[in-house]
Every structure is written in C-alpha cells, then in structure tokens.
Short mmCIF file of C-alpha atoms in Angstrom, two decimals:
data_model
loop_
_atom_site.label_atom_id
_atom_site.label_comp_id
_atom_site.label_asym_id
_atom_site.label_seq_id
_atom_site.Cartn_x
_atom_site.Cartn_y
_atom_site.Cartn_z
CA UNK A 1 56.51 -18.08 11.61
CA UNK A 2 54.54 -20.70 13.58
CA UNK A 3 52.42 -17.88 15.03
CA UNK A 4 51.61 -16.60 11.52
CA UNK A 5 50.85 -20.13 10.37
CA UNK A 6 48.47 -20.44 13.32
CA UNK A 7 46.74 -17.19 12.29
CA UNK A 8 46.29 -18.44 8.73
CA UNK A 9 44.96 -21.76 10.03
CA UNK A 10 42.44 -19.93 12.24
CA UNK A 11 41.39 -17.70 9.32
CA UNK A 12 40.95 -20.71 7.07
CA UNK A 13 38.87 -22.51 9.67
CA UNK A 14 36.66 -19.45 10.15
CA UNK A 15 36.16 -19.14 6.41
CA UNK A 16 35.58 -22.87 5.92
CA UNK A 17 32.93 -22.81 8.67
CA UNK A 18 31.03 -20.16 6.68
CA UNK A 19 31.22 -22.32 3.53
CA UNK A 20 30.02 -25.66 5.00
CA UNK A 21 26.51 -26.88 4.11
CA UNK A 22 24.60 -27.90 7.30
CA UNK A 23 23.01 -30.85 5.45
CA UNK A 24 25.89 -32.65 3.70
CA UNK A 25 28.57 -31.10 5.99
CA UNK A 26 30.75 -30.56 2.91
CA UNK A 27 31.76 -27.32 1.27
CA UNK A 28 28.77 -25.92 -0.63
CA UNK A 29 28.35 -27.26 -4.16
CA UNK A 30 26.98 -24.99 -6.85
CA UNK A 31 24.38 -23.74 -7.13
CA UNK A 32 24.08 -22.33 -3.61
CA UNK A 33 20.60 -21.01 -2.65
CA UNK A 34 19.70 -18.37 -0.06
CA UNK A 35 16.75 -19.18 2.20
CA UNK A 36 14.44 -16.31 3.34
CA UNK A 37 16.18 -16.48 6.76
CA UNK A 38 19.51 -15.68 4.94
CA UNK A 39 21.07 -19.12 5.58
CA UNK A 40 22.60 -21.01 2.66
CA UNK A 41 22.18 -24.58 1.36
CA UNK A 42 23.40 -26.51 -1.68
CA UNK A 43 20.44 -26.58 -4.04
CA UNK A 44 20.58 -30.41 -4.10
CA UNK A 45 20.50 -30.55 -0.27
CA UNK A 46 17.67 -27.98 -0.18
CA UNK A 47 15.75 -30.14 -2.66
CA UNK A 48 16.39 -33.28 -0.56
CA UNK A 49 15.05 -31.56 2.58
CA UNK A 50 12.09 -30.18 0.61
CA UNK A 51 11.21 -33.60 -0.83
CA UNK A 52 11.55 -35.26 2.59
CA UNK A 53 9.24 -32.65 4.16
CA UNK A 54 6.70 -32.86 1.31
CA UNK A 55 6.51 -36.55 0.31
CA UNK A 56 3.01 -36.06 -1.08
CA UNK A 57 4.32 -33.69 -3.75
CA UNK A 58 5.40 -35.81 -6.72
CA UNK A 59 7.10 -33.99 -9.56
CA UNK A 60 5.18 -34.84 -12.71
CA UNK A 61 7.16 -36.67 -15.41
CA UNK A 62 10.44 -35.66 -13.85
CA UNK A 63 9.55 -31.97 -14.03
CA UNK A 64 11.05 -29.68 -11.41
CA UNK A 65 7.82 -27.65 -11.13
CA UNK A 66 5.58 -28.63 -8.21
CA UNK A 67 2.60 -27.00 -6.56
CA UNK A 68 4.75 -25.43 -3.84
CA UNK A 69 5.38 -26.60 -0.30
CA UNK A 70 7.33 -25.84 2.89
CA UNK A 71 10.17 -27.07 5.07
CA UNK A 72 12.23 -25.80 8.01
CA UNK A 73 15.73 -24.30 7.68
CA UNK A 74 18.19 -26.82 9.18
CA UNK A 75 20.24 -23.96 10.70
CA UNK A 76 17.55 -21.93 12.50
CA UNK A 77 14.27 -23.92 12.07
CA UNK A 78 12.68 -20.93 10.31
CA UNK A 79 9.79 -22.14 8.13
CA UNK A 80 10.56 -21.72 4.41
CA UNK A 81 7.48 -21.45 2.16
CA UNK A 82 8.14 -22.21 -1.51
CA UNK A 83 6.05 -21.34 -4.56
CA UNK A 84 5.29 -23.69 -7.45
CA UNK A 85 8.93 -23.50 -8.61
CA UNK A 86 10.08 -25.24 -5.41
CA UNK A 87 13.78 -24.79 -4.53
CA UNK A 88 14.38 -23.54 -8.08
CA UNK A 89 12.51 -20.41 -7.13
CA UNK A 90 15.09 -19.57 -4.42
CA UNK A 91 17.73 -16.93 -5.18
CA UNK A 92 21.28 -18.14 -5.85
CA UNK A 93 24.05 -16.84 -3.59
CA UNK A 94 26.61 -15.88 -6.24
CA UNK A 95 28.90 -14.26 -3.66
CA UNK A 96 29.34 -17.52 -1.74
CA UNK A 97 29.84 -19.41 -5.02
CA UNK A 98 32.58 -16.97 -6.06
CA UNK A 99 34.27 -17.23 -2.65
CA UNK A 100 34.30 -21.06 -2.95
CA UNK A 101 35.87 -20.78 -6.41
CA UNK A 102 38.57 -18.42 -5.08
CA UNK A 103 39.13 -20.63 -2.03
CA UNK A 104 39.61 -23.73 -4.17
CA UNK A 105 41.90 -21.95 -6.62
CA UNK A 106 44.00 -20.53 -3.76
CA UNK A 107 45.49 -23.94 -2.94
CA UNK A 108 46.83 -24.43 -6.51
CA UNK A 109 47.79 -20.87 -7.35
CA UNK A 110 51.27 -20.94 -5.79
CA UNK A 111 52.33 -24.47 -6.83
CA UNK A 112 54.36 -23.14 -9.76
CA UNK A 113 57.01 -20.77 -8.40
CA UNK A 114 57.39 -17.83 -10.80
CA UNK A 115 60.95 -16.92 -11.95
CA UNK A 116 62.54 -13.47 -12.22
CA UNK A 117 62.33 -11.97 -15.71
CA UNK A 118 65.57 -9.96 -15.26
CA UNK A 119 67.76 -12.70 -13.70
CA UNK A 120 67.57 -16.10 -15.35
CA UNK A 121 67.20 -19.04 -12.99
CA UNK A 122 66.38 -16.79 -10.01
CA UNK A 123 63.16 -17.57 -8.14
CA UNK A 124 60.84 -14.80 -6.95
CA UNK A 125 61.57 -15.13 -3.24
CA UNK A 126 61.31 -11.65 -1.73
CA UNK A 127 58.71 -8.90 -1.69
CA UNK A 128 59.54 -5.24 -2.26
CA UNK A 129 57.48 -3.35 0.30
CA UNK A 130 58.42 0.05 -1.24
CA UNK A 131 57.16 -0.89 -4.74
CA UNK A 132 54.50 -3.45 -3.65
CA UNK A 133 55.83 -6.12 -6.07
CA UNK A 134 57.37 -9.61 -5.66
CA UNK A 135 61.02 -9.79 -6.84
CA UNK A 136 64.25 -11.86 -6.53
CA UNK A 137 67.34 -11.59 -4.30
CA UNK A 138 69.59 -10.32 -7.16
CA UNK A 139 67.14 -7.50 -7.90
CA UNK A 140 67.56 -6.42 -4.28
CA UNK A 141 71.38 -6.76 -4.27
CA UNK A 142 72.24 -5.44 -7.73
CA UNK A 143 69.00 -4.48 -9.48
CA UNK A 144 66.21 -1.91 -9.40
CA UNK A 145 65.20 -2.68 -5.80
CA UNK A 146 68.64 -2.26 -4.17
CA UNK A 147 67.50 0.88 -2.29
CA UNK A 148 64.02 -0.47 -1.41
CA UNK A 149 62.67 -1.99 1.79
CA UNK A 150 62.04 -5.70 1.29
CA UNK A 151 60.79 -8.70 3.30
CA UNK A 152 60.78 -12.50 2.76
CA UNK A 153 57.95 -13.28 0.35
CA UNK A 154 56.61 -16.00 2.67
CA UNK A 155 56.15 -13.51 5.53
CA UNK A 156 54.25 -11.04 3.34
CA UNK A 157 52.24 -13.90 1.79
CA UNK A 158 51.17 -15.23 5.22
CA UNK A 159 50.30 -11.74 6.45
CA UNK A 160 48.25 -10.84 3.35
CA UNK A 161 46.49 -14.20 3.36
CA UNK A 162 45.37 -13.66 6.97
CA UNK A 163 44.15 -10.17 6.01
CA UNK A 164 42.30 -11.39 2.89
CA UNK A 165 40.73 -14.30 4.81
CA UNK A 166 39.44 -11.85 7.42
CA UNK A 167 38.11 -9.58 4.66
CA UNK A 168 36.32 -12.51 3.01
CA UNK A 169 34.72 -13.48 6.34
CA UNK A 170 33.74 -9.82 6.80
CA UNK A 171 32.27 -9.74 3.29
CA UNK A 172 30.25 -12.91 3.88
CA UNK A 173 28.92 -11.53 7.17
CA UNK A 174 28.14 -8.21 5.55
CA UNK A 175 26.33 -9.97 2.72
CA UNK A 176 24.09 -11.72 5.26
CA UNK A 177 23.37 -8.41 7.00
CA UNK A 178 22.48 -6.74 3.67
CA UNK A 179 20.21 -9.66 2.77
CA UNK A 180 18.51 -9.29 6.17
CA UNK A 181 18.03 -5.54 5.50
CA UNK A 182 16.55 -6.31 2.05
CA UNK A 183 14.14 -8.82 3.63
CA UNK A 184 13.18 -6.22 6.24
CA UNK A 185 12.62 -3.59 3.51
CA UNK A 186 10.45 -6.01 1.55
CA UNK A 187 8.45 -6.73 4.70
CA UNK A 188 8.11 -2.96 5.32
CA UNK A 189 6.89 -2.56 1.71
CA UNK A 190 4.20 -5.15 2.32
CA UNK A 191 3.24 -3.45 5.61
CA UNK A 192 3.05 0.00 3.93
CA UNK A 193 0.87 -1.48 1.14
CA UNK A 194 -1.44 -3.21 3.61
CA UNK A 195 -1.65 -0.15 5.93
CA UNK A 196 -2.35 2.12 2.94
CA UNK A 197 -5.23 -0.13 1.84
CA UNK A 198 -6.58 -0.23 5.40
CA UNK A 199 -6.49 3.57 5.81
CA UNK A 200 -8.13 4.13 2.39
CA UNK A 201 -10.90 1.79 3.50
CA UNK A 202 -11.28 3.78 6.75
CA UNK A 203 -11.46 7.08 4.81
CA UNK A 204 -14.19 5.61 2.56
CA UNK A 205 -16.08 4.42 5.63
CA UNK A 206 -15.76 7.84 7.30
CA UNK A 207 -17.14 9.60 4.21
CA UNK A 208 -19.94 7.04 3.88
CA UNK A 209 -21.00 7.95 7.42
CA UNK A 210 -20.82 11.64 6.49
CA UNK A 211 -22.94 11.02 3.36
CA UNK A 212 -25.47 9.17 5.55
CA UNK A 213 -25.73 12.17 7.92
CA UNK A 214 -26.24 14.52 4.94
CA UNK A 215 -28.86 12.22 3.40
CA UNK A 216 -30.74 12.05 6.71
CA UNK A 217 -30.64 15.83 7.11
CA UNK A 218 -31.73 16.33 3.48
CA UNK A 219 -34.70 14.01 4.08
CA UNK A 220 -35.63 15.85 7.28
CA UNK A 221 -35.56 19.31 5.63
CA UNK A 222 -37.45 18.02 2.57
CA UNK A 223 -40.20 16.68 4.87
CA UNK A 224 -40.55 20.11 6.50
CA UNK A 225 -40.97 21.76 3.09
CA UNK A 226 -43.49 19.08 2.07
CA UNK A 227 -45.45 19.64 5.28
CA UNK A 228 -45.89 23.40 4.72
CA UNK A 229 -46.42 22.91 1.00
CA UNK A 230 -49.31 20.49 1.64
CA UNK A 231 -50.75 22.76 4.36
CA UNK A 232 -50.81 25.77 1.99
CA UNK A 233 -52.15 23.71 -0.92
CA UNK A 234 -54.97 22.31 1.28
CA UNK A 235 -55.88 25.84 2.39
CA UNK A 236 -55.85 27.21 -1.19
CA UNK A 237 -57.86 24.22 -2.50
CA UNK A 238 -60.42 24.83 0.32
CA UNK A 239 -60.70 28.51 -0.65
CA UNK A 240 -61.03 27.56 -4.31
CA UNK A 241 -63.93 25.22 -3.43
CA UNK A 242 -65.67 27.98 -1.41
CA UNK A 243 -65.30 30.55 -4.24
CA UNK A 244 -66.48 27.94 -6.76
CA UNK A 245 -69.56 27.22 -4.62
CA UNK A 246 -70.20 30.99 -4.36
CA UNK A 247 -69.87 31.32 -8.15
CA UNK A 248 -72.24 28.40 -8.73
CA UNK A 249 -74.81 30.07 -6.40
CA UNK A 250 -74.61 33.45 -8.20
CA UNK A 251 -74.83 31.69 -11.61
CA UNK A 252 -78.12 30.06 -10.57
CA UNK A 253 -79.36 33.44 -9.18
CA UNK A 254 -78.45 35.08 -12.49
CA UNK A 255 -80.42 32.45 -14.37
CA UNK A 256 -83.47 33.06 -12.08
CA UNK A 257 -83.14 36.86 -12.59
CA UNK A 258 -83.14 36.45 -16.39
CA UNK A 259 -86.20 34.19 -16.21
CA UNK A 260 -87.95 36.77 -13.92
CA UNK A 261 -87.29 39.55 -16.48
CA UNK A 262 -89.34 37.53 -18.96
CA UNK A 263 -92.28 37.40 -16.50
CA UNK A 264 -95.10 39.51 -18.03
CA UNK A 265 -97.50 39.14 -15.12
CA UNK A 266 -96.69 42.18 -12.96
CA UNK A 267 -97.98 40.83 -9.67
CA UNK A 268 -95.90 37.66 -10.00
CA UNK A 269 -92.85 39.72 -11.11
CA UNK A 270 -93.09 42.04 -8.09
CA UNK A 271 -93.51 39.16 -5.69
CA UNK A 272 -90.31 37.54 -7.02
CA UNK A 273 -88.20 40.63 -7.60
CA UNK A 274 -88.03 41.73 -3.95
CA UNK A 275 -86.71 38.31 -2.94
CA UNK A 276 -84.20 38.33 -5.82
CA UNK A 277 -82.89 41.80 -5.01
CA UNK A 278 -82.02 40.76 -1.45
CA UNK A 279 -80.32 37.62 -2.83
CA UNK A 280 -78.29 39.71 -5.33
CA UNK A 281 -76.97 41.88 -2.45
CA UNK A 282 -75.81 38.69 -0.70
CA UNK A 283 -74.36 37.26 -3.94
CA UNK A 284 -72.12 40.26 -4.59
CA UNK A 285 -70.75 40.22 -1.06
CA UNK A 286 -67.57 38.06 -0.71
CA UNK A 287 -66.41 39.59 2.57
CA UNK A 288 -67.13 36.33 4.36
CA UNK A 289 -64.58 34.52 2.14
CA UNK A 290 -60.85 34.59 3.04
CA UNK A 291 -58.34 36.31 0.77
CA UNK A 292 -54.88 34.88 0.15
CA UNK A 293 -52.32 37.39 1.40
CA UNK A 294 -49.65 38.60 -1.11
CA UNK A 295 -46.52 36.44 -0.82
CA UNK A 296 -48.48 33.53 0.66
CA UNK A 297 -47.03 31.31 -2.09
CA UNK A 298 -43.44 32.26 -1.17
CA UNK A 299 -41.31 29.40 0.23
CA UNK A 300 -37.96 31.22 0.35
CA UNK A 301 -37.77 30.82 4.14
CA UNK A 302 -36.80 27.21 3.46
CA UNK A 303 -33.45 28.22 1.90
CA UNK A 304 -30.76 26.22 3.75
CA UNK A 305 -27.61 28.09 4.75
CA UNK A 306 -24.80 25.53 4.43
CA UNK A 307 -21.91 27.96 3.96
CA UNK A 308 -20.50 27.18 7.41
CA UNK A 309 -20.77 23.44 6.79
CA UNK A 310 -19.26 23.79 3.29
CA UNK A 311 -16.24 25.56 4.77
CA UNK A 312 -15.96 22.88 7.46
CA UNK A 313 -16.06 20.11 4.82
CA UNK A 314 -13.43 21.83 2.68
CA UNK A 315 -10.91 21.75 5.54
CA UNK A 316 -11.38 18.06 6.38
CA UNK A 317 -7.87 16.63 6.88
CA UNK A 318 -6.06 13.81 8.62
CA UNK A 319 -5.28 14.01 12.33
CA UNK A 320 -1.83 15.57 12.71
CA UNK A 321 0.54 13.29 14.59
CA UNK A 322 4.23 13.81 15.23
CA UNK A 323 6.15 11.00 13.56
CA UNK A 324 9.07 10.52 11.24
CA UNK A 325 8.38 9.76 7.58
CA UNK A 326 11.89 8.53 6.84
#
C-alpha cells in the first residue's frame, strides 16, 4: 500500500509541476495563456511581466488595448511579440484550465462515501473487477457479485489514480507537442507565401529580360528594312528626277519645233530644222536612263521566320528538380 501511495504522490508531483506558473509559483489561475513558445502563464502574471518590460506603454483610461510590445518568456527566454491587444491577444489554454478544475475537484470528490443501494447501511468498499463497478461486501457474499472477481476499492482507486495522473501528464505533454507542430505549420505557411512571392517576382524578371531581347531584335530587324527601303526610295527618286529632266527637255524641244513650223521664211526654217531633227532623235532616246527591274519594289525577303523560336517559347517551363511536395 505504501508503494502505491508513493506512486500516487509521484504522479501528483509530476502533474502539479506541469500546472505551476513560473511567475507566481502557484497553480495557474484562470485564464491561462499560451505563449508562442508553447509555455503557459496566468494571464495576470503575463500582464505583470508585460507591463514591467514595457513601462512606457500606458493603457489609456484603464483600457486593456495598448500599441503592442514585447517581453521574454520566463521559462525559456524566448522573445514574445504582442500586438495592440497585449496579453489579451494571446490564446487561452483551455486544456490546462480544465485539468486544473479536475485536479481541484479530485480532492473533494471522495469525501462523501457512497452507500450501497441494495443493502442499507453498507458502504461501497470493494470493486468488482469482472463488472467494472464499485459495490459492497454483502453484494459479494450474497448478492449479484458473489461469483465475480473483486478487489479492495482503495487498491483499485490508487491504481486508477496513478494511471489517470500519468495519462493527464501525457495529454499535457502531447498538447505542447501539437501546439509546437501548429506553430511550425504556421511558420511553413509564411515561408511558402514568401517563397511563392519571391519566385513569381523572379519569373516576371526573367520574362522582362526575354521581352528586352525581343525588343532589341525587333529594333535591329526594323533598322535593316528601313536601310534598304531608304536605299531603294533614293534610287527611284533619282531616276524620277532624271526622267523628269528628260521630259522637261523634250517639252521645250517640242515648243521650239511648233514655233519653227510657223516660220514662213524658208531659208531660216531650213537652217533651224536640221538642228531640231538631230535634237528630236536624241530626245526620243531613253536608253541612257536606267529602268527599274520588275519586282524591285518587293521586300518579301525581310519576312522573319520565328517558328523555331515560337516553339521554343511555348515549351518554357521550370527547371525540373527532384524533391518531395508533401
């Protein structure tokens, strides 16, 4: 019995250690808040530490809303950053609060010894292991449990209390692990969000560089077209000027010929006509002037073939790396 009592005492001490506030060194008082590092504090104690660490933050007209602040966790020295709600923005640890309630009720629960309903005046003092119910001695000797396996209720009580205390400690520890996992998941969420934004920015930058290359190449090809276009236009304009000059010359010759036809003095006419006839032969001859070859105006040789590049652009993808997505 003393060994079982020792076990219960150890279990209680382990549990109590989990439920002691590191500030006031008393059992947590509600509400209990969870710090980002998963350690717990009474809200009042957390507020005291917060106020001590941030003396310049005065709550206006007794309001609990401040402009935020920071303090260090008394258990692990992890820096806790609070928003404008201060410690009231921290999450409550309802599991620890419930455990404290159960712990406190446990000491009063068995003060009133229940009596047997079937045998008046008989205390419930044994436990039927076969049926998993508390019962009295008469029920075992004469009643419904006479063929069952029983044990002293105190033994079963001590044993179950040790087991439940261990389970509670396990539950508290598990709760802290789960909270740590949640914090890690939240941190991973933030990292995924930040990395996603960074990679989208890199993709935009990559395509901006690609656009710049295309713009440069477009400008280069356009200049080549412009160069030949101007060369051909200059040549054609030069030819047009030469033909226009030739036309002007023949127009003046024509005018002189018409005036000569009106000359009635034969000697003067004959003197002029021989000169004019030789000029007319020259005026009708355009062999000395260049002719524009058929198709000279064609610029189809400047058609850009980008089919290969279009196919290359359409298969742009991310670099394949072996990694796990989950």
